[in-house]
PDB file of C-alpha atoms in Angstrom:
ATOM      1  CA  UNK A   1    -176.534 -21.730 -23.403  1.00 57.00           C
ATOM      2  CA  UNK A   2    -175.491 -23.096 -27.258  1.00 80.00           C
ATOM      3  CA  UNK A   3    -172.172 -22.021 -29.136  1.00 76.00           C
ATOM      4  CA  UNK A   4    -174.244 -19.493 -31.084  1.00 74.00           C
ATOM      5  CA  UNK A   5    -175.459 -17.805 -28.046  1.00 73.00           C
ATOM      6  CA  UNK A   6    -171.758 -17.580 -26.420  1.00 84.00           C
ATOM      7  CA  UNK A   7    -170.567 -16.382 -29.679  1.00 85.00           C
ATOM      8  CA  UNK A   8    -173.155 -13.688 -29.722  1.00 87.00           C
ATOM      9  CA  UNK A   9    -172.589 -12.432 -25.970  1.00 87.00           C
ATOM     10  CA  UNK A  10    -168.966 -12.325 -26.956  1.00 91.00           C
ATOM     11  CA  UNK A  11    -169.810 -10.165 -29.580  1.00 93.00           C
ATOM     12  CA  UNK A  12    -172.148  -7.854 -27.588  1.00 90.00           C
ATOM     13  CA  UNK A  13    -169.726  -7.422 -24.769  1.00 89.00           C
ATOM     14  CA  UNK A  14    -167.065  -6.805 -26.820  1.00 92.00           C
ATOM     15  CA  UNK A  15    -169.006  -3.908 -28.846  1.00 94.00           C
ATOM     16  CA  UNK A  16    -169.788  -2.246 -25.281  1.00 93.00           C
ATOM     17  CA  UNK A  17    -166.237  -2.835 -24.366  1.00 94.00           C
ATOM     18  CA  UNK A  18    -165.320  -1.025 -27.828  1.00 95.00           C
ATOM     19  CA  UNK A  19    -167.712   2.057 -27.081  1.00 95.00           C
ATOM     20  CA  UNK A  20    -165.907   2.499 -23.578  1.00 95.00           C
ATOM     21  CA  UNK A  21    -162.913   2.568 -25.318  1.00 96.00           C
ATOM     22  CA  UNK A  22    -163.721   4.938 -27.697  1.00 96.00           C
ATOM     23  CA  UNK A  23    -164.973   6.981 -24.828  1.00 96.00           C
ATOM     24  CA  UNK A  24    -161.737   7.333 -23.095  1.00 97.00           C
ATOM     25  CA  UNK A  25    -160.026   7.812 -26.156  1.00 97.00           C
ATOM     26  CA  UNK A  26    -162.522  10.894 -26.704  1.00 97.00           C
ATOM     27  CA  UNK A  27    -161.493  11.885 -23.227  1.00 97.00           C
ATOM     28  CA  UNK A  28    -157.925  11.888 -24.235  1.00 97.00           C
ATOM     29  CA  UNK A  29    -158.562  14.036 -27.021  1.00 96.00           C
ATOM     30  CA  UNK A  30    -160.425  16.528 -24.433  1.00 97.00           C
ATOM     31  CA  UNK A  31    -157.386  16.443 -23.063  1.00 97.00           C
ATOM     32  CA  UNK A  32    -155.067  16.513 -25.890  1.00 96.00           C
ATOM     33  CA  UNK A  33    -157.458  19.938 -27.101  1.00 95.00           C
ATOM     34  CA  UNK A  34    -156.953  21.432 -23.597  1.00 95.00           C
ATOM     35  CA  UNK A  35    -152.850  21.021 -23.707  1.00 95.00           C
ATOM     36  CA  UNK A  36    -152.953  22.252 -27.436  1.00 94.00           C
ATOM     37  CA  UNK A  37    -155.406  25.439 -26.239  1.00 93.00           C
ATOM     38  CA  UNK A  38    -152.829  26.156 -23.405  1.00 93.00           C
ATOM     39  CA  UNK A  39    -149.733  25.630 -25.699  1.00 94.00           C
ATOM     40  CA  UNK A  40    -151.066  28.134 -28.424  1.00 92.00           C
ATOM     41  CA  UNK A  41    -151.385  30.810 -25.689  1.00 91.00           C
ATOM     42  CA  UNK A  42    -147.817  30.645 -24.210  1.00 94.00           C
ATOM     43  CA  UNK A  43    -146.546  31.106 -27.576  1.00 92.00           C
ATOM     44  CA  UNK A  44    -149.350  33.192 -28.621  1.00 90.00           C
ATOM     45  CA  UNK A  45    -151.002  31.727 -31.349  1.00 91.00           C
ATOM     46  CA  UNK A  46    -154.327  30.904 -31.810  1.00 86.00           C
ATOM     47  CA  UNK A  47    -156.134  27.478 -32.060  1.00 86.00           C
ATOM     48  CA  UNK A  48    -159.078  28.448 -33.316  1.00 86.00           C
ATOM     49  CA  UNK A  49    -162.459  26.198 -32.859  1.00 86.00           C
ATOM     50  CA  UNK A  50    -160.979  24.528 -29.796  1.00 89.00           C
ATOM     51  CA  UNK A  51    -163.804  24.637 -27.367  1.00 89.00           C
ATOM     52  CA  UNK A  52    -166.021  23.565 -29.819  1.00 90.00           C
ATOM     53  CA  UNK A  53    -163.791  20.648 -30.472  1.00 92.00           C
ATOM     54  CA  UNK A  54    -163.495  19.997 -27.106  1.00 93.00           C
ATOM     55  CA  UNK A  55    -167.051  19.645 -27.023  1.00 92.00           C
ATOM     56  CA  UNK A  56    -167.897  17.757 -29.963  1.00 93.00           C
ATOM     57  CA  UNK A  57    -165.253  15.245 -27.855  1.00 95.00           C
ATOM     58  CA  UNK A  58    -167.203  15.532 -24.657  1.00 96.00           C
ATOM     59  CA  UNK A  59    -170.419  14.373 -26.432  1.00 95.00           C
ATOM     60  CA  UNK A  60    -168.371  11.571 -28.395  1.00 95.00           C
ATOM     61  CA  UNK A  61    -167.644  10.646 -24.922  1.00 96.00           C
ATOM     62  CA  UNK A  62    -170.697  10.336 -23.303  1.00 95.00           C
ATOM     63  CA  UNK A  63    -172.578   8.570 -25.594  1.00 95.00           C
ATOM     64  CA  UNK A  64    -170.145   6.002 -26.271  1.00 96.00           C
ATOM     65  CA  UNK A  65    -169.924   5.257 -22.858  1.00 94.00           C
ATOM     66  CA  UNK A  66    -173.876   4.670 -22.095  1.00 92.00           C
ATOM     67  CA  UNK A  67    -173.736   1.078 -23.450  1.00 91.00           C
ATOM     68  CA  UNK A  68    -170.381  -0.026 -21.823  1.00 92.00           C
ATOM     69  CA  UNK A  69    -171.919   2.046 -18.354  1.00 89.00           C
ATOM     70  CA  UNK A  70    -174.996   0.053 -17.969  1.00 87.00           C
ATOM     71  CA  UNK A  71    -173.405  -3.553 -19.031  1.00 85.00           C
ATOM     72  CA  UNK A  72    -171.204  -2.643 -15.979  1.00 83.00           C
ATOM     73  CA  UNK A  73    -173.817  -1.510 -13.561  1.00 77.00           C
ATOM     74  CA  UNK A  74    -172.617   2.353 -13.448  1.00 74.00           C
ATOM     75  CA  UNK A  75    -176.187   3.794 -14.426  1.00 68.00           C
ATOM     76  CA  UNK A  76    -178.337   4.674 -12.012  1.00 67.00           C
ATOM     77  CA  UNK A  77    -180.783   1.822 -10.778  1.00 66.00           C
ATOM     78  CA  UNK A  78    -183.227   1.911  -7.954  1.00 64.00           C
ATOM     79  CA  UNK A  79    -181.934  -1.171  -6.218  1.00 68.00           C
ATOM     80  CA  UNK A  80    -183.720  -0.393  -3.016  1.00 71.00           C
ATOM     81  CA  UNK A  81    -187.083  -0.385  -4.706  1.00 74.00           C
ATOM     82  CA  UNK A  82    -185.775  -3.442  -6.619  1.00 71.00           C
ATOM     83  CA  UNK A  83    -184.598  -5.784  -3.724  1.00 72.00           C
ATOM     84  CA  UNK A  84    -187.446  -4.500  -1.472  1.00 77.00           C
ATOM     85  CA  UNK A  85    -189.856  -5.961  -4.354  1.00 76.00           C
ATOM     86  CA  UNK A  86    -188.680  -9.437  -4.392  1.00 75.00           C
ATOM     87  CA  UNK A  87    -190.452 -11.585  -6.577  1.00 77.00           C
ATOM     88  CA  UNK A  88    -192.034  -8.706  -8.586  1.00 79.00           C
ATOM     89  CA  UNK A  89    -188.215  -6.994  -9.288  1.00 79.00           C
ATOM     90  CA  UNK A  90    -188.360  -9.307 -12.292  1.00 83.00           C
ATOM     91  CA  UNK A  91    -192.055  -7.703 -13.631  1.00 86.00           C
ATOM     92  CA  UNK A  92    -190.540  -4.135 -12.509  1.00 85.00           C
ATOM     93  CA  UNK A  93    -187.486  -5.100 -14.416  1.00 85.00           C
ATOM     94  CA  UNK A  94    -189.323  -6.304 -17.324  1.00 90.00           C
ATOM     95  CA  UNK A  95    -191.369  -3.040 -17.322  1.00 90.00           C
ATOM     96  CA  UNK A  96    -188.309  -0.837 -17.044  1.00 88.00           C
ATOM     97  CA  UNK A  97    -186.129  -2.380 -19.696  1.00 90.00           C
ATOM     98  CA  UNK A  98    -189.253  -2.192 -21.851  1.00 95.00           C
ATOM     99  CA  UNK A  99    -189.570   1.302 -21.728  1.00 95.00           C
ATOM    100  CA  UNK A 100    -186.360   1.994 -21.972  1.00 93.00           C
ATOM    101  CA  UNK A 101    -185.594  -0.106 -25.160  1.00 96.00           C
ATOM    102  CA  UNK A 102    -188.129   1.768 -26.577  1.00 97.00           C
ATOM    103  CA  UNK A 103    -186.871   5.481 -25.656  1.00 97.00           C
ATOM    104  CA  UNK A 104    -183.373   4.479 -26.351  1.00 97.00           C
ATOM    105  CA  UNK A 105    -184.225   3.418 -30.264  1.00 98.00           C
ATOM    106  CA  UNK A 106    -186.554   6.664 -30.569  1.00 97.00           C
ATOM    107  CA  UNK A 107    -183.287   8.258 -29.652  1.00 96.00           C
ATOM    108  CA  UNK A 108    -181.268   6.194 -32.313  1.00 97.00           C
ATOM    109  CA  UNK A 109    -183.663   6.965 -34.472  1.00 97.00           C
ATOM    110  CA  UNK A 110    -183.924  10.623 -34.028  1.00 97.00           C
ATOM    111  CA  UNK A 111    -180.126  11.273 -33.753  1.00 96.00           C
ATOM    112  CA  UNK A 112    -179.651   9.037 -36.993  1.00 97.00           C
ATOM    113  CA  UNK A 113    -182.139  11.726 -38.772  1.00 97.00           C
ATOM    114  CA  UNK A 114    -180.238  14.755 -37.178  1.00 95.00           C
ATOM    115  CA  UNK A 115    -177.100  13.396 -38.595  1.00 96.00           C
ATOM    116  CA  UNK A 116    -178.206  12.638 -42.122  1.00 97.00           C
ATOM    117  CA  UNK A 117    -180.007  15.834 -42.585  1.00 96.00           C
ATOM    118  CA  UNK A 118    -177.085  17.739 -41.362  1.00 94.00           C
ATOM    119  CA  UNK A 119    -175.179  16.046 -43.940  1.00 95.00           C
ATOM    120  CA  UNK A 120    -177.761  16.459 -46.775  1.00 94.00           C
ATOM    121  CA  UNK A 121    -177.901  20.192 -46.366  1.00 94.00           C
ATOM    122  CA  UNK A 122    -174.129  20.977 -45.394  1.00 91.00           C
ATOM    123  CA  UNK A 123    -174.701  22.429 -42.237  1.00 91.00           C
ATOM    124  CA  UNK A 124    -171.954  24.031 -40.591  1.00 90.00           C
ATOM    125  CA  UNK A 125    -171.201  25.187 -37.080  1.00 88.00           C
ATOM    126  CA  UNK A 126    -171.648  28.304 -35.983  1.00 86.00           C
ATOM    127  CA  UNK A 127    -168.568  28.530 -33.893  1.00 79.00           C
ATOM    128  CA  UNK A 128    -164.831  29.727 -35.447  1.00 78.00           C
ATOM    129  CA  UNK A 129    -164.410  25.901 -36.322  1.00 81.00           C
ATOM    130  CA  UNK A 130    -166.927  26.190 -39.039  1.00 84.00           C
ATOM    131  CA  UNK A 131    -167.112  21.799 -38.938  1.00 88.00           C
ATOM    132  CA  UNK A 132    -169.533  20.049 -40.808  1.00 92.00           C
ATOM    133  CA  UNK A 133    -171.904  19.004 -38.176  1.00 92.00           C
ATOM    134  CA  UNK A 134    -172.555  15.839 -39.475  1.00 94.00           C
ATOM    135  CA  UNK A 135    -168.938  14.850 -38.365  1.00 93.00           C
ATOM    136  CA  UNK A 136    -169.583  15.137 -34.587  1.00 92.00           C
ATOM    137  CA  UNK A 137    -173.157  13.981 -34.638  1.00 94.00           C
ATOM    138  CA  UNK A 138    -172.138  10.959 -36.271  1.00 96.00           C
ATOM    139  CA  UNK A 139    -170.348   9.980 -32.896  1.00 95.00           C
ATOM    140  CA  UNK A 140    -173.511  10.956 -30.897  1.00 95.00           C
ATOM    141  CA  UNK A 141    -175.841   8.709 -33.655  1.00 97.00           C
ATOM    142  CA  UNK A 142    -173.296   5.561 -32.852  1.00 96.00           C
ATOM    143  CA  UNK A 143    -173.652   6.006 -29.323  1.00 96.00           C
ATOM    144  CA  UNK A 144    -177.151   5.916 -29.127  1.00 97.00           C
ATOM    145  CA  UNK A 145    -177.531   2.825 -31.284  1.00 97.00           C
ATOM    146  CA  UNK A 146    -175.103   1.328 -29.004  1.00 97.00           C
ATOM    147  CA  UNK A 147    -177.121   1.995 -26.073  1.00 95.00           C
ATOM    148  CA  UNK A 148    -180.243   0.573 -27.866  1.00 97.00           C
ATOM    149  CA  UNK A 149    -178.902  -2.673 -28.766  1.00 96.00           C
ATOM    150  CA  UNK A 150    -177.405  -2.609 -25.031  1.00 93.00           C
ATOM    151  CA  UNK A 151    -181.461  -1.991 -23.925  1.00 94.00           C
ATOM    152  CA  UNK A 152    -182.507  -4.170 -26.140  1.00 95.00           C
ATOM    153  CA  UNK A 153    -180.057  -6.796 -25.214  1.00 93.00           C
ATOM    154  CA  UNK A 154    -180.300  -6.162 -21.414  1.00 91.00           C
ATOM    155  CA  UNK A 155    -184.449  -6.786 -22.303  1.00 94.00           C
ATOM    156  CA  UNK A 156    -184.337 -10.026 -23.902  1.00 92.00           C
ATOM    157  CA  UNK A 157    -182.279 -11.135 -21.105  1.00 90.00           C
ATOM    158  CA  UNK A 158    -184.366 -10.336 -18.094  1.00 89.00           C
ATOM    159  CA  UNK A 159    -187.270 -11.278 -20.289  1.00 89.00           C
ATOM    160  CA  UNK A 160    -186.281 -15.129 -21.103  1.00 88.00           C
ATOM    161  CA  UNK A 161    -183.714 -15.672 -18.521  1.00 83.00           C
ATOM    162  CA  UNK A 162    -184.962 -13.762 -15.396  1.00 77.00           C
ATOM    163  CA  UNK A 163    -181.794 -12.112 -15.222  1.00 73.00           C
ATOM    164  CA  UNK A 164    -180.707  -8.640 -17.013  1.00 69.00           C
ATOM    165  CA  UNK A 165    -177.024  -9.784 -16.783  1.00 69.00           C
ATOM    166  CA  UNK A 166    -176.093  -6.542 -15.169  1.00 74.00           C
ATOM    167  CA  UNK A 167    -173.019  -6.511 -13.283  1.00 69.00           C
ATOM    168  CA  UNK A 168    -173.120  -5.777  -9.684  1.00 61.00           C
ATOM    169  CA  UNK A 169    -174.169  -2.038  -8.969  1.00 51.00           C
ATOM    170  CA  UNK A 170    -171.014   0.100  -7.918  1.00 49.00           C
ATOM    171  CA  UNK A 171    -173.026   0.403  -4.530  1.00 48.00           C
ATOM    172  CA  UNK A 172    -172.399  -2.758  -3.899  1.00 51.00           C
ATOM    173  CA  UNK A 173    -169.175  -2.809  -5.420  1.00 48.00           C
ATOM    174  CA  UNK A 174    -167.657  -0.635  -2.600  1.00 47.00           C
ATOM    175  CA  UNK A 175    -168.538  -2.464   0.060  1.00 46.00           C
ATOM    176  CA  UNK A 176    -165.784  -4.090   0.178  1.00 47.00           C
ATOM    177  CA  UNK A 177    -165.051  -7.953   1.006  1.00 44.00           C
TER     178      UNK A 177
END
C-alpha cells in the first residue's frame, strides 16, 4: 500500500473514531440532561425541554455511531450465509455494499436537504424548548454523511482488495481464545 493509501486509511479510521467519540459525548449529554432534570425536580425548579434535548442527543448518538460501528464489525451481518457461500462470498459482499452505499448516500442527501430547509424556513420544534430544528438535524446529517463515506470506503475495499476490512464480528470476539 502506498504512503497516500496509508495516510487516507489513517484519516478515514480517525474520522470513524471521531464519530464514535461524538456518539459517546452525546450519551454523556443524555446523562447530564437526566441528572439535571432530576436535580430540577428535587429543588422545585423547572427544566423546560429536557426530554426534547435528551431526544436530540439520542439521535446524535445513534447517527454518529453508525460509521464507527460499521468499521468495528458491530452491525448485524449475516456471517452464517457469507461463510456458507465460500468463494461466492465476495460477490455477495460486493452486492450488499453496493446497495448499502447507494442507500447511505440517499439517506445523507435527504438528511442534508431536510436540515437545509429547516434552516431556510426557521422551523422550530413544537415542544417547550422551541429549538431551531436545523441544530439537532445537523448531527443527523453529519452522521449520515459519515455512514455514507464508511459504506463507500468498505465497498471500494471489497471491490478492489477482496476484503471489506471490517474487524471481526462481535459474535466471533465473544468466543474468546
